[in-house]
Coordinates of C-alpha atoms and ligand atoms in Angstrom, one line a residue:
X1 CA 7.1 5.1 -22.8
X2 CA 8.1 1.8 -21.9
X3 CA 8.8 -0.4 -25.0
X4 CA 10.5 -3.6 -25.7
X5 CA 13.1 -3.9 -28.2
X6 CA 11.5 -5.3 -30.5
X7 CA 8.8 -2.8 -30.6
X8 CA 11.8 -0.3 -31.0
X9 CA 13.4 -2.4 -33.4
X10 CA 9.7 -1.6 -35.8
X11 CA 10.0 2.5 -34.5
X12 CA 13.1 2.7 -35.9
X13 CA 13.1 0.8 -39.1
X14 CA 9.8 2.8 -39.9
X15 CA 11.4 6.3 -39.2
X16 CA 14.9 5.2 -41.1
X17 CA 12.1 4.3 -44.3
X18 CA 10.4 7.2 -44.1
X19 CA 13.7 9.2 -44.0
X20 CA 15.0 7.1 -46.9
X21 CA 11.5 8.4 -48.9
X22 CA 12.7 11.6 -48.1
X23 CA 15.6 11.1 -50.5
X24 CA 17.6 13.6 -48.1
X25 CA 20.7 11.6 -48.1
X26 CA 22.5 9.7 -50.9
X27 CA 22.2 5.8 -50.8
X28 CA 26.1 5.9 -49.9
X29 CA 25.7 7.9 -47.2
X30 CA 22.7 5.9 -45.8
X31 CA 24.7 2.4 -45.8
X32 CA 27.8 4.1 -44.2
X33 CA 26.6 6.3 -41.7
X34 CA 22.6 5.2 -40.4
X35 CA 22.1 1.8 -41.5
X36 CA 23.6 0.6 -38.0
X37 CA 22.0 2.3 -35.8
X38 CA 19.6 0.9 -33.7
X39 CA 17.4 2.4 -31.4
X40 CA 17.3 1.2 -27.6
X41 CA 15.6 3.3 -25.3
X42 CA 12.7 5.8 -25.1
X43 CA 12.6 7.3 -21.6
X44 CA 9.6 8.5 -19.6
X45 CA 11.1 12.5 -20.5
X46 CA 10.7 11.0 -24.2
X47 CA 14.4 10.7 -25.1
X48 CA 15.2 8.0 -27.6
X49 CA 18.4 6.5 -27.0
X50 CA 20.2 5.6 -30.6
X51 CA 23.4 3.4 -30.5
X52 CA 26.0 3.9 -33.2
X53 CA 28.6 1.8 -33.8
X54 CA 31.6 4.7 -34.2
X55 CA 32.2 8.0 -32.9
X56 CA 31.9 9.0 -36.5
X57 CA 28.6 8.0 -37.0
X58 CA 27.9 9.7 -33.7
X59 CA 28.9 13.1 -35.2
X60 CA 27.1 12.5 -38.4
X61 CA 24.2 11.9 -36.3
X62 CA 24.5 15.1 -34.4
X63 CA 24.8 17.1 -37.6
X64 CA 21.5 15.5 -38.9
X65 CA 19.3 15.5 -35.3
X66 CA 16.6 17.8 -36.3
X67 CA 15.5 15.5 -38.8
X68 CA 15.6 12.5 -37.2
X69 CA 13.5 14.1 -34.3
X70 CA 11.1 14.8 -36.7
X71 CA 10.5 11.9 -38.2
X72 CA 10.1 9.9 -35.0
X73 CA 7.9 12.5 -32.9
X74 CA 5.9 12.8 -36.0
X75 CA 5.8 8.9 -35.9
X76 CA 5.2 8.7 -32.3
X77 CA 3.0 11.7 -32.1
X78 CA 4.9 13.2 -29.0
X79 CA 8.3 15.7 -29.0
X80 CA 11.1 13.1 -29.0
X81 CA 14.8 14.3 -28.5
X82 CA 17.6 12.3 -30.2
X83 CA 20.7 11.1 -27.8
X84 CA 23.6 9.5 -29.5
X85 CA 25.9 7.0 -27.9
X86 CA 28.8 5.1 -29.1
X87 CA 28.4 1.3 -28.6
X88 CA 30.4 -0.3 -26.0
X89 CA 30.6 3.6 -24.4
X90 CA 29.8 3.7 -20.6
X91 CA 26.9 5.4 -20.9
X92 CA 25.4 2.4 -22.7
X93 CA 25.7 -0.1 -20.2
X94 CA 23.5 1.5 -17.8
X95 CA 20.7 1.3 -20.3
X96 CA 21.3 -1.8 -22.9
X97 CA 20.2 -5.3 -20.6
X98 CA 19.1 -8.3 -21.3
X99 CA 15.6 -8.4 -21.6
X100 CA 15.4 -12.9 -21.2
X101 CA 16.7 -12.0 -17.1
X102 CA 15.7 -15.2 -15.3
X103 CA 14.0 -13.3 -12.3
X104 CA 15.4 -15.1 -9.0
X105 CA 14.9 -13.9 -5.3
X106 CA 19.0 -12.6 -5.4
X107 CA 18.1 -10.5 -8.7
X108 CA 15.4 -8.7 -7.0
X109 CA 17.3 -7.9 -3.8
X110 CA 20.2 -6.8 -6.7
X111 CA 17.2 -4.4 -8.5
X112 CA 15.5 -3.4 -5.2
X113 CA 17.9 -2.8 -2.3
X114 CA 15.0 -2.2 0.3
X115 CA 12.6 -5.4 -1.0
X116 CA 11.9 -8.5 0.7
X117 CA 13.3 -8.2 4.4
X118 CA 11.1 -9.8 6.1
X119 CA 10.3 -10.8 9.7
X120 CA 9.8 -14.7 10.8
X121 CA 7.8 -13.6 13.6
X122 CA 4.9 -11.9 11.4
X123 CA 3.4 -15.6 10.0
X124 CA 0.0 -16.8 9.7
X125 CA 0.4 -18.6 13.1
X126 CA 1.4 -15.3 15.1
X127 CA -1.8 -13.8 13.3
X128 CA -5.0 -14.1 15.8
X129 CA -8.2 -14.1 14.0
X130 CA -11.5 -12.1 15.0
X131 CA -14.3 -10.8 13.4
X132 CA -12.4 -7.3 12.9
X133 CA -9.7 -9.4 10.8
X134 CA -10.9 -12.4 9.6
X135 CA -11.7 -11.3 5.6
X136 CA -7.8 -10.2 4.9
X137 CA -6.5 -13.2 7.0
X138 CA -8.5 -15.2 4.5
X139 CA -7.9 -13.1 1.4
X140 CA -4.0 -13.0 2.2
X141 CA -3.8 -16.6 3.1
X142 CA -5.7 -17.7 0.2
X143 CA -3.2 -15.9 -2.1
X144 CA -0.7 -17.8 -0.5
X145 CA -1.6 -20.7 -0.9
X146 CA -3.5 -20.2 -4.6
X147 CA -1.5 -21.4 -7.4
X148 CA -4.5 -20.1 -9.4
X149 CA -3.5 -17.0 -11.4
X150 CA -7.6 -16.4 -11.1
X151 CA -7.6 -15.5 -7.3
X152 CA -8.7 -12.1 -6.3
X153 CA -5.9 -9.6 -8.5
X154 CA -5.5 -7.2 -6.7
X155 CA -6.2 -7.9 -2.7
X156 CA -6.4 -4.5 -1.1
X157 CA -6.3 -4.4 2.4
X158 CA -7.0 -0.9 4.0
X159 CA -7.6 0.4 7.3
X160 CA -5.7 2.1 10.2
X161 CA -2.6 1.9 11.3
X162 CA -1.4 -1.0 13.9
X163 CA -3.8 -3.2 12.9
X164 CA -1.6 -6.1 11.7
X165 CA -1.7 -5.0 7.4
X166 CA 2.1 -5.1 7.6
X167 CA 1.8 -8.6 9.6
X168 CA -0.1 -9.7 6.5
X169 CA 2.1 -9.4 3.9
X170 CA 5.0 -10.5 5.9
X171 CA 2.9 -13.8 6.8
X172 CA 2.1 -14.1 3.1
X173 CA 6.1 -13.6 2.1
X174 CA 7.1 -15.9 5.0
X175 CA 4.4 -18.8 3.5
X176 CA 5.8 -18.7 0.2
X177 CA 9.4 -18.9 1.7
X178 CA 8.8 -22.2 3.5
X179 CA 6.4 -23.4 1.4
X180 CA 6.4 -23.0 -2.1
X181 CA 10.3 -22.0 -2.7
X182 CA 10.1 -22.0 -6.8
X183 CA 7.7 -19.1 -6.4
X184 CA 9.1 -15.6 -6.4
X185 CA 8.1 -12.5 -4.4
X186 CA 8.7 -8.5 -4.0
X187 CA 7.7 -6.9 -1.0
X188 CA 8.2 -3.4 -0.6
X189 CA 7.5 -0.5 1.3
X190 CA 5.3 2.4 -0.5
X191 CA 8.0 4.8 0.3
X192 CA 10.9 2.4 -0.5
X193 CA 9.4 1.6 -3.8
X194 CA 8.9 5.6 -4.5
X195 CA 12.7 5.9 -3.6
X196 CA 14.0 3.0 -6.2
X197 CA 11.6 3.8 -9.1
X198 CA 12.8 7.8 -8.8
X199 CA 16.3 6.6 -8.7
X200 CA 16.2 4.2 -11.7
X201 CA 14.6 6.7 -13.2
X202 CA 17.8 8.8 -12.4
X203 CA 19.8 6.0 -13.9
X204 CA 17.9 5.1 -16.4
X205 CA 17.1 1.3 -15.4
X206 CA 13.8 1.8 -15.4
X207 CA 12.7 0.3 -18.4
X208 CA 15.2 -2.8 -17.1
X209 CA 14.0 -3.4 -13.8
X210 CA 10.6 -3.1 -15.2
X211 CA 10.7 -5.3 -17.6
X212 CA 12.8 -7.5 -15.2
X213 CA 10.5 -7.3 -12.3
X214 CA 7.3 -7.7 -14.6
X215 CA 7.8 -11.8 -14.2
X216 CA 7.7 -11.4 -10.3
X217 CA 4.8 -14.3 -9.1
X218 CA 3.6 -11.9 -6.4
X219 CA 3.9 -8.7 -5.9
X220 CA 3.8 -6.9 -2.4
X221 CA 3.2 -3.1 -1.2
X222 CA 2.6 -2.2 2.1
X223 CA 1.2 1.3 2.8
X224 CA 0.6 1.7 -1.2
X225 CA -1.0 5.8 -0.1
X226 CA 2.9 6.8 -0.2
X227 CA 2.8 6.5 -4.0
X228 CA -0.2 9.1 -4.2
X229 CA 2.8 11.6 -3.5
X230 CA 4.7 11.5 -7.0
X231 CA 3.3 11.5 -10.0
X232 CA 6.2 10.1 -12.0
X233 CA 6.4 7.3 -10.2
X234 CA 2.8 6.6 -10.2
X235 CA 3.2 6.5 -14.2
X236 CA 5.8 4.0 -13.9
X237 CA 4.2 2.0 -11.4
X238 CA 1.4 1.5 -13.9
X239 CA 3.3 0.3 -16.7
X240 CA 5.4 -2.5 -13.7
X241 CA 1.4 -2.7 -12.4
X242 CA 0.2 -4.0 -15.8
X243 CA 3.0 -6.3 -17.0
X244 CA 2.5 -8.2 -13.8
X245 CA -1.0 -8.5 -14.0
X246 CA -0.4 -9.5 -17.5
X247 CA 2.2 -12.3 -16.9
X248 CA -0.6 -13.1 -14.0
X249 CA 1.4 -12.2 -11.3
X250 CA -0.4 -11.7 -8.2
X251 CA -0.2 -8.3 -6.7
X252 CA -1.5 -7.6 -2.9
X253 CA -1.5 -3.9 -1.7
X254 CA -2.3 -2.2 1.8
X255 CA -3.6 1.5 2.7
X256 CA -4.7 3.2 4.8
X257 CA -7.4 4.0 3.2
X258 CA -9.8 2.7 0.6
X259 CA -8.8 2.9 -3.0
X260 CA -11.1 5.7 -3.7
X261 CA -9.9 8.3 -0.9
X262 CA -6.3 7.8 -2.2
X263 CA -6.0 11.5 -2.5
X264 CA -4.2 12.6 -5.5
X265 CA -3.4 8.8 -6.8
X266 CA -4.3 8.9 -10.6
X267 CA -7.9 7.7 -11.5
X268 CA -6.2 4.8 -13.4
X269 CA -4.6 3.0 -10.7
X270 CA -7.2 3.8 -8.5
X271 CA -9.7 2.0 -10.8
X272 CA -6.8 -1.2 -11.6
X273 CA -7.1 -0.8 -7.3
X274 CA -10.6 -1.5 -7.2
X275 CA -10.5 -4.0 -9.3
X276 CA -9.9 -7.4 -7.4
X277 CA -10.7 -7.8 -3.2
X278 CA -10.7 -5.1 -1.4
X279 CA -11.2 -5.8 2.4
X280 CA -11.4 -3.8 5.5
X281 CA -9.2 -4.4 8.3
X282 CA -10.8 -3.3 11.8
X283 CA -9.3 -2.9 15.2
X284 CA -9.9 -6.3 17.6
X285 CA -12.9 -6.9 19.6
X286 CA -12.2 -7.5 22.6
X287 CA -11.8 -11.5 23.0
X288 CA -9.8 -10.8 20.0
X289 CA -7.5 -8.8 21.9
X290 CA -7.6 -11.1 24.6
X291 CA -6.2 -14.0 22.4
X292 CA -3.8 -11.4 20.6
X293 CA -2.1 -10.6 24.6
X294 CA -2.4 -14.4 25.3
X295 CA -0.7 -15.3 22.0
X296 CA 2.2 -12.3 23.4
X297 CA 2.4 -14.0 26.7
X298 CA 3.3 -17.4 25.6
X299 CA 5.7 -16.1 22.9
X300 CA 7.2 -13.8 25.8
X301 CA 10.7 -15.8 26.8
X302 CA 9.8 -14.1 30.4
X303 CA 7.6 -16.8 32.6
X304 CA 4.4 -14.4 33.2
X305 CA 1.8 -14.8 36.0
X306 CA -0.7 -12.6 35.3
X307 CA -4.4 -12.2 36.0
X308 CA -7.1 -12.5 33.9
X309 CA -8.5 -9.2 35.6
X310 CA -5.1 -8.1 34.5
X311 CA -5.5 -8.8 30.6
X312 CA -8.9 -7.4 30.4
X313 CA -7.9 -4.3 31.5
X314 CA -5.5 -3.8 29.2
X315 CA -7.2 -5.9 26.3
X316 CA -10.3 -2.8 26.9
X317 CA -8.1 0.0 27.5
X318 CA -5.6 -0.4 24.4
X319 CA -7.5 -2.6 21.9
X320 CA -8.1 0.3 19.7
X321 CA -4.8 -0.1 18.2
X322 CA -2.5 -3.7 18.2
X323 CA 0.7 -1.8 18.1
X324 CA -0.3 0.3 21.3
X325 CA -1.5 -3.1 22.7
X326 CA 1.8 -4.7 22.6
X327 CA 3.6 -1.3 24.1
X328 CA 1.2 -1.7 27.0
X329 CA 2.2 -5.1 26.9
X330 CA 5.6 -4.8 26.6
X331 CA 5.3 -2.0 29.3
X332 CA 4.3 -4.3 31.6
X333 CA 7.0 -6.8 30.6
X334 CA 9.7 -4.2 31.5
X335 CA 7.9 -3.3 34.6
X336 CA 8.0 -6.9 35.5
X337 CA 11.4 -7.7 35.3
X338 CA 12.7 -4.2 36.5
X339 CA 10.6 -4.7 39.7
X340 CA 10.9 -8.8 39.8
X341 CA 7.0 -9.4 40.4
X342 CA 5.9 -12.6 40.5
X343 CA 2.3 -11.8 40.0
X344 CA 0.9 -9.5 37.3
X345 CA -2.9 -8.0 38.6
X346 CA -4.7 -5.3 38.3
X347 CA -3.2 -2.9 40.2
X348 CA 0.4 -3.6 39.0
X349 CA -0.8 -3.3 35.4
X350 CA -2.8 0.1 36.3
X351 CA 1.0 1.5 38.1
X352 CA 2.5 0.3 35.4
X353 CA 0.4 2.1 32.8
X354 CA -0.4 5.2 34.2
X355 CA 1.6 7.1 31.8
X356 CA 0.0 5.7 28.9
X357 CA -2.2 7.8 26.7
X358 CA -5.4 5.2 26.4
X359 CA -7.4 5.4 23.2
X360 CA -10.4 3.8 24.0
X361 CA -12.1 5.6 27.2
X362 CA -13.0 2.5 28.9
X363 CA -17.1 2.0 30.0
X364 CA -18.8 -0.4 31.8
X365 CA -19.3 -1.3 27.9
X366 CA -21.4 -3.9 29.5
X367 CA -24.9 -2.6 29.2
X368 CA -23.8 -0.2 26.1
X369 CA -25.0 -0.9 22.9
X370 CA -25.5 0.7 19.3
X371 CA -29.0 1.1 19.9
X372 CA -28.4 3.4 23.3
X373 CA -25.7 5.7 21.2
X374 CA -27.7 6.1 18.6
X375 CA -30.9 6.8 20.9
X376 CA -28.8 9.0 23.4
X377 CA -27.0 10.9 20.3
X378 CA -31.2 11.7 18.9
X379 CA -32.1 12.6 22.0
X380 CA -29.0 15.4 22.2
X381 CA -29.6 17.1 19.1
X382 CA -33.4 16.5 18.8
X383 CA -33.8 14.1 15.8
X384 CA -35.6 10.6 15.4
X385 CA -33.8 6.8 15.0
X386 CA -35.4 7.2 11.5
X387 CA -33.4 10.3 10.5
X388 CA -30.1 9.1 11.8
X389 CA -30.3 6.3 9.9
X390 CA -31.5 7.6 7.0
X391 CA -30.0 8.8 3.5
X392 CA -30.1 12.3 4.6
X393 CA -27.1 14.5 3.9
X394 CA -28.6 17.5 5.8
X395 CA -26.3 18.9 7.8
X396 CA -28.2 18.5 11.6
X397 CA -28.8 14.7 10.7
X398 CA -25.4 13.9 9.2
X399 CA -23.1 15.8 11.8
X400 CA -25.3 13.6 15.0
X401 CA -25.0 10.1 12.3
X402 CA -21.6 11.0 12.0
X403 CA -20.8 11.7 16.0
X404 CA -23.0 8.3 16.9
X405 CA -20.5 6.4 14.2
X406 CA -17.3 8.3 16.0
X407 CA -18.9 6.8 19.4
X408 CA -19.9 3.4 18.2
X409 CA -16.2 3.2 17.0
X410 CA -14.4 4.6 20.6
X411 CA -16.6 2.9 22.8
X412 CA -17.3 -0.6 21.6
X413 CA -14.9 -0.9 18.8
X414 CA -17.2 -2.2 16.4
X415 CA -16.0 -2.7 12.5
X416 CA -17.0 -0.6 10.5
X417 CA -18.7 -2.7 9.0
X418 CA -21.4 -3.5 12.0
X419 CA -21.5 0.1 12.4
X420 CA -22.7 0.3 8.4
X421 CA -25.8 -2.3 9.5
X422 CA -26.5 0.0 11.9
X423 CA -26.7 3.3 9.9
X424 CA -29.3 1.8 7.0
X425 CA -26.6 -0.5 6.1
X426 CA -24.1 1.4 4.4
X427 CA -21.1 -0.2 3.5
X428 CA -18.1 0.1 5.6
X429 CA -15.3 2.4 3.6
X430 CA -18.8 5.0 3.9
X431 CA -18.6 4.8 7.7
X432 CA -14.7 4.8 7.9
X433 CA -14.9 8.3 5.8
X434 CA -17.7 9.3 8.5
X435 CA -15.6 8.4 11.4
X436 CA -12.4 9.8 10.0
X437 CA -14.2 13.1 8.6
X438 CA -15.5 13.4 12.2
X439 CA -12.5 13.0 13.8
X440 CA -10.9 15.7 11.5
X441 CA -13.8 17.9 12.4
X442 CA -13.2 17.5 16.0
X443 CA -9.5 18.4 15.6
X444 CA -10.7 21.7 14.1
X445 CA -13.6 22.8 16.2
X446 CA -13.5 21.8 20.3
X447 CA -16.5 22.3 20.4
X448 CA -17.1 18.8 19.1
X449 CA -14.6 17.8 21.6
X450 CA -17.1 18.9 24.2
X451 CA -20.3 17.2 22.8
X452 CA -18.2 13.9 23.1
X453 CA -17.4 15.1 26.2
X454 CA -21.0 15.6 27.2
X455 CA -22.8 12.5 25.5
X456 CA -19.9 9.9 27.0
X457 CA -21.1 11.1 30.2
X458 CA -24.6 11.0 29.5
X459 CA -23.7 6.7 28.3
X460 CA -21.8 6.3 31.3
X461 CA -24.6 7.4 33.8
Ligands
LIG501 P1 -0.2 -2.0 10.3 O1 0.7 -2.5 9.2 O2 -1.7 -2.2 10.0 O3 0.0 -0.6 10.8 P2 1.2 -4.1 11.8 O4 1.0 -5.2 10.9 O5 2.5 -3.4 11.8 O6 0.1 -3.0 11.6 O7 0.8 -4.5 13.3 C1 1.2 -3.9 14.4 C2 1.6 -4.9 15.4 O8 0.5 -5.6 15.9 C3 2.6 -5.9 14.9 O9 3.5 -6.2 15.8 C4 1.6 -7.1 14.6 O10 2.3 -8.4 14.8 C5 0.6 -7.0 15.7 N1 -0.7 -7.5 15.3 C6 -1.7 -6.8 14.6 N2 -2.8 -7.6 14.4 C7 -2.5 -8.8 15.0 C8 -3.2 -10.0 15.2 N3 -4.5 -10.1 14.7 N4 -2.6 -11.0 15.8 C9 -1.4 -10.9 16.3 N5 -0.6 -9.8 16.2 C10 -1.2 -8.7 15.6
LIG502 MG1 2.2 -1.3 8.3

């Protein structure tokens, strides 16, 4: 329960009349010893928090709790345990606060150690667009630059990892720093944000930094599927979740996932989740990974002479994945200076790679296209074009739809959402579940490891 004081201020007068009603304790008694209590706290393990101005009233209380308890979980309609505290005692200044907190960018690195460190390189500049990106560049630069409370609440921005979410949010924060300085922000890692809320919780700050944080302009979580971990935090998060959405406070969230495959995240958030934008980040077609090396070489303090025969080869090889793109790249960096080239080609980038896992098995992806997987996949296991993009959930159409997806996705790094037009135009967090359920299945059974096997060299012949 997270309540104001004000809204204690009404719980407690209530249960005080209703005990006065009771005509359990003389009117003499009542002035001394209660009327100075005030309540200031009910905690998430339902503990009201009373204040008394004496240790004497303290020990009255404890000789009367039972009833007091009563009358306020009868009130509240949940168990409530009483805890007594002296004013001015220690243990009240970890809960009593101010509740008018001006919320500035220093209070919110005081409330949240891990918030708001941010990197100047991750900015909208640094950002190259493509087709695989271009919705949450423009949903997270639109937030940016909105000062309408109206804009899509919340943007949720899901998809695999290394595929510049994190760059995103950073770019957002890093806007709002140069640009619009009155504005204040909270950027925080999933995880993080799980670690602060279980130790306020500890402390019992919660309700303060809650209440505090609740006039944040924007708020920012990267990798938001940590929180699907705890479920106390999760109830917390709600309550922070609602106040901000309440004082209009823009809140922008990335997974990696879709809202609804955040296993064990409560139904509540994942239907606040749902609510706003959500957008699909994809991995970089190729001239987009083209432009992303391009972008690396002229940030790169090194003077580079490298081939273009040089940057497609990586740009196809690594693509699947920006942050193994810039390893290769940086790779080849190192390489450079270790071995003082002053040309960069093909064959120095193939030495200088040839320990590196790939992701995407490169084809002369030339003459491939959707239409020959999906015909070539048909042709394997003995159904029509018709069938594998049809509705059909049958097991010997889904399993080929779903292997023609995985091999739409490896081979020509299409978004899922082009793959979706493909397959009878389903929309793309359908095909991501395909392709990832497929790649789970593959990880369990090798024999799907062979098919893939088998059908990549059927494409490349
Ligand atoms: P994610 O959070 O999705 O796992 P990151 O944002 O950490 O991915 O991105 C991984 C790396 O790739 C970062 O260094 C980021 O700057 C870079 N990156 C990703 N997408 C792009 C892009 N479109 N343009 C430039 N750099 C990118
Ligand atoms: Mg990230």
């Amino acid at each position: 329960m997270l309540l104001n004081q004000s809204k204690l201020n009404e719980i407690w007068k209530t249960v005080l009349i209703n005990i006065k009603n009771k005509n359990i304790f003389e009117d003499s008694i009542f002035k001394t010893y209660i009327n100075d209590s005030k309540l200031i706290d009910i905690n998430f393990d339902n503990i009201a928090t009373i204040e008394v101005p004496w240790e004497l009233h303290k020990n009255f209380f404890n000789n009367y709790l039972s009833e007091f308890e009563a009358e306020i979980s009868n009130l509240l309609d949940v168990d409530i345990n009483l805890k007594i505290i002296v004013s001015g005692s220690e243990e009240l200044t970890s809960i009593n606060y101010n509740n008018t907190t001006q919320l500035t960018k220093d209070t919110i690195n005081e409330i949240f150690k891990t918030a708001n460190h941010i990197s100047k390189f991750y900015t909208f500049e640094n950002f190259i667009q493509g087709s695989s990106n271009e919705k949450p560049y423009a949903a997270a630069y639109g937030s940016a630059i909105s000062n309408e409370p109206n804009f899509y609440n919340p943007i949720f921005i899901y998809g695999n990892s290394g595929l510049g979410k994190t760059h995103l949010l950073h770019a957002i924060c890093n806007y709002l720093q140069d640009n619009r300085s009155e504005v204040t922000f909270l950027y925080i890692d999933g995880n993080d944000l799980i670690a602060e809320l279980i130790n306020a919780t500890k402390n019992r700050t919660v309700n303060k930094i809650i209440e505090q944080l609740s006039h944040v302009n924007y708020l920012l979580i990267d990798d938001i599927q940590h929180l699907a971990k705890t479920n106390d935090t999760q109830e917390v998060f709600f309550n922070l979740y609602n106040k901000i959405i309440d004082n209009n406070g823009q809140i922008i969230l990335t997974s990696d996932v879709y809202p609804a495959e955040l296993k064990s995240m409560n139904n509540r958030l994942i239907s606040r989740f749902t609510s706003g934008l959500s957008v699909c980040i994809d991995p970089p077609e190729f001239s987009t990974a083209v432009s992303i090396l391009n972008k690396k070489i002229s940030l790169s303090k090194q003077k580079l002479n490298i081939t273009d025969e040089a940057i497609t080869y990586i740009a196809q090889n690594y693509s699947n994945d920006v942050r193994q793109l810039e390893g290769a790249f940086n790779d080849i960096l190192f390489n450079s200076i270790l071995f003082k080239a002053d040309i960069i080609d093909l064959e120095f980038v193939k030495q200088a790679l040839k320990e590196k896992p790939k992701k995407v098995v490169k084809l002369d992806n030339k003459g491939l296209t959707p239409k020959i997987i999906k015909r070539e996949v048909c042709n394997y296991y003995n159904i029509t074009i018709n069938q594998i993009e049809s509705k059909s959930r049958t097991l010997n159409i889904s399993n080929p739809r779903k292997i023609a997806i995985y091999l739409c996705r490896e081979l020509l790094n299409m978004p899922y959402e082009k793959i979706g037009k493909e397959f009878g135009n389903r929309d793309h967090s359908t095909i991501m579940s395909n392709y990832n359920n497929f790649v789970k299945l593959m990880n369990e059974n090798s024999e799907y490891k062979q098919t893939i096997e088998n059908l990549k060299e059927i494409l490349n012949s």
